[in-house]
XYZ file of C-alpha atoms in Angstrom:
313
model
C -102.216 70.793 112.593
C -103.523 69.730 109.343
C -107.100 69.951 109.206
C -109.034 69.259 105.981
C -112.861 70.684 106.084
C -115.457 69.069 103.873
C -118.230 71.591 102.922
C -115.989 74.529 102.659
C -118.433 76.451 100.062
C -121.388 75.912 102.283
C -123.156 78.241 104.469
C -120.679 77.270 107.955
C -117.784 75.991 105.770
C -116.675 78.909 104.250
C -116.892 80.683 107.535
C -115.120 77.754 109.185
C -111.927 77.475 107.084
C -110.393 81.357 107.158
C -110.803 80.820 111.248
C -109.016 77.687 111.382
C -106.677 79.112 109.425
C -106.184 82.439 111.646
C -105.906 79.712 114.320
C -102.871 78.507 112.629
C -104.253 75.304 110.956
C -102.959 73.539 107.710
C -106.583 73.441 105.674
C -107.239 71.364 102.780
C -110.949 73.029 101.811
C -112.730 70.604 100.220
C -116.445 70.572 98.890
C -118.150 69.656 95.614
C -120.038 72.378 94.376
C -121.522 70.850 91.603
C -123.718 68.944 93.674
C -124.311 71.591 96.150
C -128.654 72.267 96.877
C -127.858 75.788 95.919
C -124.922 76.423 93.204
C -125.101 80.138 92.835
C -124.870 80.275 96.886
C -121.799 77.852 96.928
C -120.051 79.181 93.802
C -120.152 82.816 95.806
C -118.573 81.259 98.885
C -115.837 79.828 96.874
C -114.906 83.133 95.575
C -115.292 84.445 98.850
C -112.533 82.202 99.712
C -110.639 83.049 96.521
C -110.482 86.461 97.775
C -108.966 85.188 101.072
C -106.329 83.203 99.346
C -107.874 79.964 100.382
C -107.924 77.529 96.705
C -110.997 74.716 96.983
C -110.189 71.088 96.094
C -113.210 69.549 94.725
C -114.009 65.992 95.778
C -117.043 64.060 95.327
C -117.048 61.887 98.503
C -119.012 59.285 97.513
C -117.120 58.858 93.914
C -114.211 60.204 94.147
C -110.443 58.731 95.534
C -109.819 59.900 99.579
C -106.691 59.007 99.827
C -105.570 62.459 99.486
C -107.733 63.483 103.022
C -105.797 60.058 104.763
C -103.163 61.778 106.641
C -105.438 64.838 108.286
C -105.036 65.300 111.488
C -108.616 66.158 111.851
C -111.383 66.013 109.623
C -114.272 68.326 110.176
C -117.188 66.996 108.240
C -119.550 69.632 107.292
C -120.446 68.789 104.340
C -124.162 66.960 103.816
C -127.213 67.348 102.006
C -129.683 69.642 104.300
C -133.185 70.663 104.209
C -135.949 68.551 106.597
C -139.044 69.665 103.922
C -136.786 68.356 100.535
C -135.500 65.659 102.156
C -139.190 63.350 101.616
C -139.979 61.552 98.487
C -136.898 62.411 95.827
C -134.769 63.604 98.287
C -134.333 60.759 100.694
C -131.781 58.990 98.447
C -129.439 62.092 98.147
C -129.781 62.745 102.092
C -128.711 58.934 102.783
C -126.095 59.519 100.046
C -124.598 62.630 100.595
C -125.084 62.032 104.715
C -124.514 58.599 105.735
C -122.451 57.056 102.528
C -119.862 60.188 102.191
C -119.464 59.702 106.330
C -118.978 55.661 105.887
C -116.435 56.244 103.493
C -114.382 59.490 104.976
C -114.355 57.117 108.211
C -112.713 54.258 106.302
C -109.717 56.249 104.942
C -109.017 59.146 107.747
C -105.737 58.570 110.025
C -106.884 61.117 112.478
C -109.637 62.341 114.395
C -113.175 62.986 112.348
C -115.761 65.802 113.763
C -119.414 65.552 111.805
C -121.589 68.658 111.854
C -124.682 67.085 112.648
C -128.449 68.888 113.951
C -130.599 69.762 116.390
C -133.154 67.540 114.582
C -132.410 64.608 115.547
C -133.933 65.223 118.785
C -137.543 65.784 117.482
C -139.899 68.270 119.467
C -138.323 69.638 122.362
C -140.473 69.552 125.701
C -136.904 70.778 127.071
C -133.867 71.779 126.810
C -132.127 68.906 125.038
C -128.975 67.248 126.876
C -126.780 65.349 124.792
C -127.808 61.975 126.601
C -131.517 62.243 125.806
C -132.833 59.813 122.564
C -133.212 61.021 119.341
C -136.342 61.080 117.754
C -135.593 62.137 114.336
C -139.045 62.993 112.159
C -138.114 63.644 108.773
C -135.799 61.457 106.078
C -132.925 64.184 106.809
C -132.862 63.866 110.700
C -132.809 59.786 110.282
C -129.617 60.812 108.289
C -128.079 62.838 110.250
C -128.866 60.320 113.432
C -127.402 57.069 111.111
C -124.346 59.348 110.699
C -124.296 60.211 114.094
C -124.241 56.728 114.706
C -121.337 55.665 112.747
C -119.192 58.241 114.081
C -119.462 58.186 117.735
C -118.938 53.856 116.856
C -115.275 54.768 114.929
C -114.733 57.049 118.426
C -115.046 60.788 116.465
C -116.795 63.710 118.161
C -120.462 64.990 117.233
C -121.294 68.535 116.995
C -125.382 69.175 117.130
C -125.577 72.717 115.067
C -129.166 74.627 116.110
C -130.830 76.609 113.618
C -127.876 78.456 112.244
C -128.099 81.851 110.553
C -126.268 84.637 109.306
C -123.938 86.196 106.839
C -124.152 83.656 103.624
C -127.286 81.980 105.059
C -128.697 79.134 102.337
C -131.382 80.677 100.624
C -134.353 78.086 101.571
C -133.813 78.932 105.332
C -136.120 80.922 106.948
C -133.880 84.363 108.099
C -132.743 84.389 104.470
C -136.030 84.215 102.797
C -137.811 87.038 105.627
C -134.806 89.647 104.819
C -135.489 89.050 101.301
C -139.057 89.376 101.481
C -138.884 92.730 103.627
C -136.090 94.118 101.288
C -138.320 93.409 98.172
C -141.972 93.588 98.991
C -142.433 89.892 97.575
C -143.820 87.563 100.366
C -142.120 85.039 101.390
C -143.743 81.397 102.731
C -144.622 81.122 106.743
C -145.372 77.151 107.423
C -147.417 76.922 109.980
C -148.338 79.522 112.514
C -144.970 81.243 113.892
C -145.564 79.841 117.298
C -142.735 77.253 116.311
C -139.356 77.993 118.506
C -135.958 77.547 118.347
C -132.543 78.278 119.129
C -131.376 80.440 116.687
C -127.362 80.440 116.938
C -125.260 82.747 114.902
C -122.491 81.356 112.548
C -119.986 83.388 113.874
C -120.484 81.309 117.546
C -120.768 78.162 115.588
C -117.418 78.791 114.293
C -116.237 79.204 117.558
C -117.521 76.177 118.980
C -116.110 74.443 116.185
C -112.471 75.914 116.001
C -112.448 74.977 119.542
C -113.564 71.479 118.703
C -111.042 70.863 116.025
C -108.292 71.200 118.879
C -109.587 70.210 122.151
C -108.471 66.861 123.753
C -112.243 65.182 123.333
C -112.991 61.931 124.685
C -114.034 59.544 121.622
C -117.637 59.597 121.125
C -118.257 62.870 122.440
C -121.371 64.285 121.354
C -122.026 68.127 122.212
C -124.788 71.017 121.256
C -124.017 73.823 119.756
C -126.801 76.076 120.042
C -127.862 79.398 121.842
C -129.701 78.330 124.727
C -132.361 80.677 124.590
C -135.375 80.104 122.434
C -137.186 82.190 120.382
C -140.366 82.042 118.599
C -140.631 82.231 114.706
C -143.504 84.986 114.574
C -140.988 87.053 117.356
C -138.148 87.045 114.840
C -140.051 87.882 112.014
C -141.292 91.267 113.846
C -137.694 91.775 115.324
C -136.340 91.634 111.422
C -139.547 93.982 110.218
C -138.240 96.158 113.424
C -134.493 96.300 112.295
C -135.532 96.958 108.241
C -138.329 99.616 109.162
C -140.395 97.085 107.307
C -141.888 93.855 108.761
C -141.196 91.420 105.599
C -144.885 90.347 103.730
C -145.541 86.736 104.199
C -147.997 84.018 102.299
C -150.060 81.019 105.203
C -148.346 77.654 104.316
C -149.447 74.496 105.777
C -147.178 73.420 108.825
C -144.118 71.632 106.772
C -143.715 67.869 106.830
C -141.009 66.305 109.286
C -141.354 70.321 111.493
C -140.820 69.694 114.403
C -142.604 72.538 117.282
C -139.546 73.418 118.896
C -136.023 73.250 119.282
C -133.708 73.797 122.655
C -129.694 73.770 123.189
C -128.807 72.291 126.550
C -124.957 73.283 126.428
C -124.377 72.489 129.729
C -121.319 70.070 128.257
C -119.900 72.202 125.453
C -119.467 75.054 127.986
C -117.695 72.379 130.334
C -115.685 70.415 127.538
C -114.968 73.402 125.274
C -115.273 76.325 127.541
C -118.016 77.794 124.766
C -121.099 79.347 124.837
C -123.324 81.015 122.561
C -122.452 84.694 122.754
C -124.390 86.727 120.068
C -127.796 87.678 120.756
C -131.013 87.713 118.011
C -130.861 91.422 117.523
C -126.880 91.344 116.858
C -126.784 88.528 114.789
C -129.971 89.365 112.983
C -127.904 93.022 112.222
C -125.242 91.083 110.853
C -127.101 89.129 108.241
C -129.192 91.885 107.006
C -125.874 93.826 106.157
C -124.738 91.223 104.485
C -128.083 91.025 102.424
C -127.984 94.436 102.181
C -123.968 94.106 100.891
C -124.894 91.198 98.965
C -127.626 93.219 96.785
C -125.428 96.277 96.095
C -122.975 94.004 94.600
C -125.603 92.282 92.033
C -126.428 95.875 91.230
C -123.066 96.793 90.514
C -123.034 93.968 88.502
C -126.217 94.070 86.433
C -126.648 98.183 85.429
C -129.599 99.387 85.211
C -131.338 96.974 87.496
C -132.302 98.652 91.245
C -132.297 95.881 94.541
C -133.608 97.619 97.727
Protein backbone atom coordinates (compact mmCIF):
# COMPACT_ATOMS: atom_id res chain seq x y z
CA UNK A 1 0.00 0.00 0.00
CA UNK A 2 1.35 3.31 -0.79
CA UNK A 3 0.75 5.66 1.86
CA UNK A 4 2.18 9.20 1.76
CA UNK A 5 2.13 11.04 5.41
CA UNK A 6 2.07 14.81 5.54
CA UNK A 7 3.75 16.11 8.78
CA UNK A 8 6.37 13.50 8.91
CA UNK A 9 8.93 15.85 11.00
CA UNK A 10 6.28 16.69 13.50
CA UNK A 11 5.80 15.50 16.92
CA UNK A 12 3.23 12.16 15.68
CA UNK A 13 4.65 12.15 12.11
CA UNK A 14 7.91 11.06 12.64
CA UNK A 15 6.64 8.42 14.96
CA UNK A 16 3.96 7.53 12.42
CA UNK A 17 6.04 6.83 9.28
CA UNK A 18 8.87 4.07 10.62
CA UNK A 19 5.47 2.08 11.91
CA UNK A 20 3.76 2.20 8.73
CA UNK A 21 6.65 1.22 7.31
CA UNK A 22 7.32 -1.92 9.74
CA UNK A 23 3.68 -2.54 8.73
CA UNK A 24 4.83 -2.98 5.26
CA UNK A 25 3.64 0.36 3.72
CA UNK A 26 5.14 2.26 0.64
CA UNK A 27 5.70 5.94 2.51
CA UNK A 28 6.28 9.05 0.74
CA UNK A 29 7.20 11.35 4.11
CA UNK A 30 6.35 14.56 3.36
CA UNK A 31 6.42 17.84 5.56
CA UNK A 32 7.79 21.36 5.14
CA UNK A 33 10.01 22.17 7.77
CA UNK A 34 10.67 25.51 6.98
CA UNK A 35 7.42 26.53 8.04
CA UNK A 36 7.21 24.25 10.91
CA UNK A 37 6.11 26.38 14.67
CA UNK A 38 9.28 24.89 15.97
CA UNK A 39 12.34 24.33 13.38
CA UNK A 40 14.98 23.04 15.69
CA UNK A 41 12.20 20.36 16.93
CA UNK A 42 11.31 19.37 13.25
CA UNK A 43 14.85 19.54 11.81
CA UNK A 44 15.74 16.78 14.79
CA UNK A 45 12.87 14.55 13.70
CA UNK A 46 14.04 14.60 10.21
CA UNK A 47 17.34 13.32 11.17
CA UNK A 48 15.74 11.01 13.32
CA UNK A 49 14.30 9.65 10.24
CA UNK A 50 17.60 9.97 8.38
CA UNK A 51 18.95 7.60 10.79
CA UNK A 52 16.10 5.15 9.99
CA UNK A 53 16.68 5.34 6.32
CA UNK A 54 13.46 7.15 5.75
CA UNK A 55 14.52 10.49 3.08
CA UNK A 56 11.77 13.59 3.62
CA UNK A 57 10.24 15.19 0.50
CA UNK A 58 9.52 18.69 1.26
CA UNK A 59 6.26 20.14 -0.03
CA UNK A 60 4.62 23.27 0.79
CA UNK A 61 0.91 22.29 0.48
CA UNK A 62 -0.53 25.33 -0.06
CA UNK A 63 2.24 26.46 -2.84
CA UNK A 64 3.63 23.81 -4.01
CA UNK A 65 2.56 21.13 -7.16
CA UNK A 66 0.54 17.74 -5.56
CA UNK A 67 0.51 15.91 -8.27
CA UNK A 68 3.27 13.87 -7.04
CA UNK A 69 0.87 12.69 -3.71
CA UNK A 70 -2.16 11.85 -6.65
CA UNK A 71 -1.78 8.21 -6.85
CA UNK A 72 -1.51 7.37 -2.79
CA UNK A 73 -3.43 4.95 -1.75
CA UNK A 74 -3.98 6.71 1.45
CA UNK A 75 -3.11 9.96 2.61
CA UNK A 76 -2.69 10.51 6.29
CA UNK A 77 -2.84 14.20 6.92
CA UNK A 78 -0.99 15.18 9.93
CA UNK A 79 0.38 17.94 9.08
CA UNK A 80 -1.30 21.51 10.43
CA UNK A 81 -0.46 24.46 12.26
CA UNK A 82 -1.20 23.68 16.19
CA UNK A 83 -1.30 25.60 19.29
CA UNK A 84 -5.05 26.90 20.74
CA UNK A 85 -3.11 30.08 22.76
CA UNK A 86 -0.99 31.23 19.24
CA UNK A 87 -3.61 30.58 17.18
CA UNK A 88 -5.59 34.36 18.20
CA UNK A 89 -4.68 37.58 16.63
CA UNK A 90 -1.48 36.79 14.10
CA UNK A 91 -1.98 33.36 14.12
CA UNK A 92 -5.46 32.85 12.83
CA UNK A 93 -4.39 33.32 9.18
CA UNK A 94 -1.61 30.59 9.33
CA UNK A 95 -4.11 28.13 11.27
CA UNK A 96 -6.84 28.67 8.36
CA UNK A 97 -3.87 28.36 5.97
CA UNK A 98 -1.89 25.67 7.01
CA UNK A 99 -5.37 23.74 8.33
CA UNK A 100 -8.21 24.25 6.12
CA UNK A 101 -6.41 25.52 2.65
CA UNK A 102 -3.52 22.64 2.63
CA UNK A 103 -6.73 20.07 3.40
CA UNK A 104 -8.93 21.80 0.40
CA UNK A 105 -6.22 21.32 -1.83
CA UNK A 106 -4.70 17.64 -0.80
CA UNK A 107 -8.57 16.69 -1.24
CA UNK A 108 -8.67 18.03 -4.81
CA UNK A 109 -5.69 16.00 -6.16
CA UNK A 110 -5.66 12.56 -3.95
CA UNK A 111 -6.92 9.26 -5.90
CA UNK A 112 -7.30 7.40 -2.70
CA UNK A 113 -8.54 7.51 0.64
CA UNK A 114 -7.47 10.81 2.90
CA UNK A 115 -7.27 10.42 6.96
CA UNK A 116 -6.88 14.13 8.77
CA UNK A 117 -5.40 14.17 12.26
CA UNK A 118 -7.73 16.42 13.76
CA UNK A 119 -8.38 17.32 17.99
CA UNK A 120 -10.08 16.87 20.86
CA UNK A 121 -10.82 20.63 20.71
CA UNK A 122 -13.25 20.84 18.68
CA UNK A 123 -15.54 19.60 21.20
CA UNK A 124 -15.09 22.53 23.70
CA UNK A 125 -15.46 21.78 27.57
CA UNK A 126 -16.29 18.38 28.24
CA UNK A 127 -19.26 17.80 30.81
CA UNK A 128 -18.62 14.07 29.47
CA UNK A 129 -17.07 11.78 27.83
CA UNK A 130 -17.24 12.98 24.23
CA UNK A 131 -18.91 10.51 21.56
CA UNK A 132 -18.12 11.16 18.13
CA UNK A 133 -21.87 12.22 17.36
CA UNK A 134 -21.99 15.04 19.92
CA UNK A 135 -21.53 18.95 18.29
CA UNK A 136 -18.51 20.63 18.26
CA UNK A 137 -18.06 23.64 20.02
CA UNK A 138 -14.72 24.76 19.03
CA UNK A 139 -13.40 27.99 21.31
CA UNK A 140 -10.32 29.16 19.95
CA UNK A 141 -9.25 30.23 16.06
CA UNK A 142 -7.33 26.69 15.94
CA UNK A 143 -10.33 24.42 16.96
CA UNK A 144 -12.67 26.43 14.26
CA UNK A 145 -9.81 25.09 11.97
CA UNK A 146 -9.55 21.99 12.77
CA UNK A 147 -13.67 21.67 12.80
CA UNK A 148 -13.76 23.55 8.99
CA UNK A 149 -11.27 20.79 8.08
CA UNK A 150 -13.15 18.30 9.69
CA UNK A 151 -15.84 19.42 7.69
CA UNK A 152 -14.43 19.17 4.32
CA UNK A 153 -13.22 15.81 4.82
CA UNK A 154 -15.96 13.78 6.17
CA UNK A 155 -18.02 15.88 2.82
CA UNK A 156 -15.17 14.23 0.15
CA UNK A 157 -16.09 10.74 2.31
CA UNK A 158 -12.31 10.50 4.22
CA UNK A 159 -12.05 9.34 7.83
CA UNK A 160 -11.41 11.76 10.94
CA UNK A 161 -9.13 10.90 13.65
CA UNK A 162 -9.77 13.23 17.01
CA UNK A 163 -6.02 13.06 18.67
CA UNK A 164 -6.38 13.95 22.76
CA UNK A 165 -3.68 15.70 24.36
CA UNK A 166 -0.79 13.78 22.95
CA UNK A 167 2.58 13.46 24.67
CA UNK A 168 5.73 11.79 24.68
CA UNK A 169 9.07 11.07 23.18
CA UNK A 170 9.69 14.29 20.71
CA UNK A 171 6.83 16.22 22.38
CA UNK A 172 6.62 20.06 20.73
CA UNK A 173 8.23 22.20 23.05
CA UNK A 174 5.16 24.72 23.87
CA UNK A 175 3.12 21.70 25.24
CA UNK A 176 2.70 21.36 28.64
CA UNK A 177 4.63 17.67 29.55
CA UNK A 178 7.54 19.12 27.57
CA UNK A 179 7.86 22.38 29.27
CA UNK A 180 7.24 20.59 33.21
CA UNK A 181 10.22 17.96 32.42
CA UNK A 182 12.22 20.82 31.39
CA UNK A 183 11.46 22.92 34.20
CA UNK A 184 12.13 20.02 36.85
CA UNK A 185 15.38 18.99 34.96
CA UNK A 186 16.64 22.68 35.10
CA UNK A 187 15.31 24.51 38.08
CA UNK A 188 13.83 27.30 35.66
CA UNK A 189 9.97 27.54 36.11
CA UNK A 190 7.99 26.90 33.67
CA UNK A 191 4.27 28.75 33.00
CA UNK A 192 0.98 27.01 34.77
CA UNK A 193 -2.26 28.83 33.06
CA UNK A 194 -4.74 28.72 35.21
CA UNK A 195 -5.10 26.64 38.31
CA UNK A 196 -4.19 22.83 37.42
CA UNK A 197 -7.70 21.76 38.08
CA UNK A 198 -8.00 21.63 34.14
CA UNK A 199 -8.31 17.74 32.90
CA UNK A 200 -7.69 15.79 30.15
CA UNK A 201 -6.98 12.74 28.42
CA UNK A 202 -3.54 12.51 28.13
CA UNK A 203 -2.77 9.70 25.35
CA UNK A 204 0.69 8.54 24.61
CA UNK A 205 2.14 8.76 21.01
CA UNK A 206 3.09 5.41 20.91
CA UNK A 207 -1.03 4.41 21.17
CA UNK A 208 -1.73 7.18 18.79
CA UNK A 209 0.40 5.48 16.36
CA UNK A 210 -1.41 2.53 16.84
CA UNK A 211 -4.71 3.84 16.34
CA UNK A 212 -3.49 5.37 13.35
CA UNK A 213 -1.54 2.44 11.61
CA UNK A 214 -4.71 0.68 12.16
CA UNK A 215 -6.63 3.46 10.52
CA UNK A 216 -4.51 3.70 7.46
CA UNK A 217 -5.70 0.00 6.64
CA UNK A 218 -9.02 -0.71 8.01
CA UNK A 219 -12.09 -0.95 5.66
CA UNK A 220 -13.76 2.53 7.18
CA UNK A 221 -17.03 3.63 6.14
CA UNK A 222 -16.61 7.24 4.40
CA UNK A 223 -17.06 9.89 6.85
CA UNK A 224 -16.03 8.06 9.75
CA UNK A 225 -15.06 10.16 12.49
CA UNK A 226 -13.34 8.38 15.62
CA UNK A 227 -11.42 9.51 19.07
CA UNK A 228 -8.33 8.69 19.77
CA UNK A 229 -7.72 9.36 23.25
CA UNK A 230 -7.11 7.50 26.65
CA UNK A 231 -10.32 7.43 28.24
CA UNK A 232 -9.32 8.23 31.55
CA UNK A 233 -8.85 11.79 32.65
CA UNK A 234 -6.43 13.32 34.57
CA UNK A 235 -5.99 16.57 36.16
CA UNK A 236 -3.11 19.03 35.20
CA UNK A 237 -1.90 19.80 38.92
CA UNK A 238 -1.98 15.53 39.31
CA UNK A 239 0.50 15.20 36.46
CA UNK A 240 2.64 17.81 37.41
CA UNK A 241 3.23 16.02 40.99
CA UNK A 242 3.33 12.52 39.22
CA UNK A 243 6.38 14.07 36.90
CA UNK A 244 8.02 15.89 40.25
CA UNK A 245 7.43 12.12 41.71
CA UNK A 246 9.22 10.27 38.76
CA UNK A 247 12.33 13.14 38.59
CA UNK A 248 12.73 13.25 42.53
CA UNK A 249 11.95 16.86 41.83
CA UNK A 250 8.44 18.38 41.37
CA UNK A 251 9.31 20.92 38.33
CA UNK A 252 9.10 24.97 39.69
CA UNK A 253 6.26 26.70 38.08
CA UNK A 254 5.29 30.67 37.53
CA UNK A 255 0.75 31.58 38.08
CA UNK A 256 -0.39 32.47 34.49
CA UNK A 257 -3.76 33.69 33.79
CA UNK A 258 -6.13 30.81 32.50
CA UNK A 259 -5.09 30.83 28.53
CA UNK A 260 -7.48 32.18 25.93
CA UNK A 261 -9.64 29.58 23.83
CA UNK A 262 -8.70 26.70 27.29
CA UNK A 263 -11.09 24.85 27.46
CA UNK A 264 -11.74 23.02 31.44
CA UNK A 265 -11.62 19.64 30.33
CA UNK A 266 -11.18 17.15 27.83
CA UNK A 267 -12.71 13.33 27.62
CA UNK A 268 -12.17 10.36 24.91
CA UNK A 269 -15.36 8.38 24.46
CA UNK A 270 -13.72 5.48 22.28
CA UNK A 271 -16.49 3.43 22.45
CA UNK A 272 -16.28 3.37 18.29
CA UNK A 273 -12.53 3.21 17.69
CA UNK A 274 -12.41 0.13 19.97
CA UNK A 275 -15.43 -1.30 17.81
CA UNK A 276 -14.21 -0.06 14.25
CA UNK A 277 -10.46 -0.46 14.85
CA UNK A 278 -10.27 -2.93 17.62
CA UNK A 279 -7.96 -0.07 19.58
CA UNK A 280 -7.72 1.24 22.77
CA UNK A 281 -5.52 3.36 24.65
CA UNK A 282 -3.06 1.05 26.37
CA UNK A 283 -0.25 3.07 28.14
CA UNK A 284 -0.93 4.48 31.39
CA UNK A 285 0.32 8.26 32.81
CA UNK A 286 3.12 6.83 34.84
CA UNK A 287 4.48 4.64 31.74
CA UNK A 288 4.17 7.08 29.25
CA UNK A 289 5.27 9.92 31.45
CA UNK A 290 8.69 7.41 32.00
CA UNK A 291 9.04 7.34 28.45
CA UNK A 292 9.22 11.02 27.71
CA UNK A 293 11.41 11.94 30.51
CA UNK A 294 14.07 9.41 29.07
CA UNK A 295 13.85 10.83 26.10
CA UNK A 296 14.43 14.38 27.70
CA UNK A 297 16.84 12.96 29.66
CA UNK A 298 18.50 11.24 26.17
CA UNK A 299 17.79 14.30 24.40
CA UNK A 300 20.04 16.55 26.89
CA UNK A 301 23.04 14.17 27.00
CA UNK A 302 23.22 14.47 23.35
CA UNK A 303 23.34 18.52 23.32
CA UNK A 304 26.06 17.98 25.88
CA UNK A 305 27.96 15.79 23.81
CA UNK A 306 27.59 18.24 21.38
CA UNK A 307 28.40 21.55 23.04
CA UNK A 308 31.70 20.64 25.57
CA UNK A 309 31.95 22.20 28.36
CA UNK A 310 28.32 23.01 28.85
CA UNK A 311 26.47 20.62 31.80
CA UNK A 312 22.29 19.83 31.15
CA UNK A 313 20.81 17.99 34.20
Amino acid sequence: MRTVVTGAAGFIGSHVVPALIADGHDVVAVDAPGRAAFPAAAAANVAALARDGITLTECDLVTDDLAPLRDADVILHLAGRPGVRSSFGPGEADAHRDNVIATRRLLDVRAGRLVLASSSSVYGDAGHPCTEDDPVDPRSPYARSKAEAERLVVAAGGVVLRYFSVYGPRQRPDMAFHRFIEAALDGSPAPLYGDGGQSRSFTYVGDVVDATVRAARAPLPPGTILNVGHPVTVRVRDALHLIGTLLGAPPPTVPKDPARGDVRRTWAGTDRAAALLGWTAATGLDEGLTSQIAWHRARRDEQSRARPGEHHG
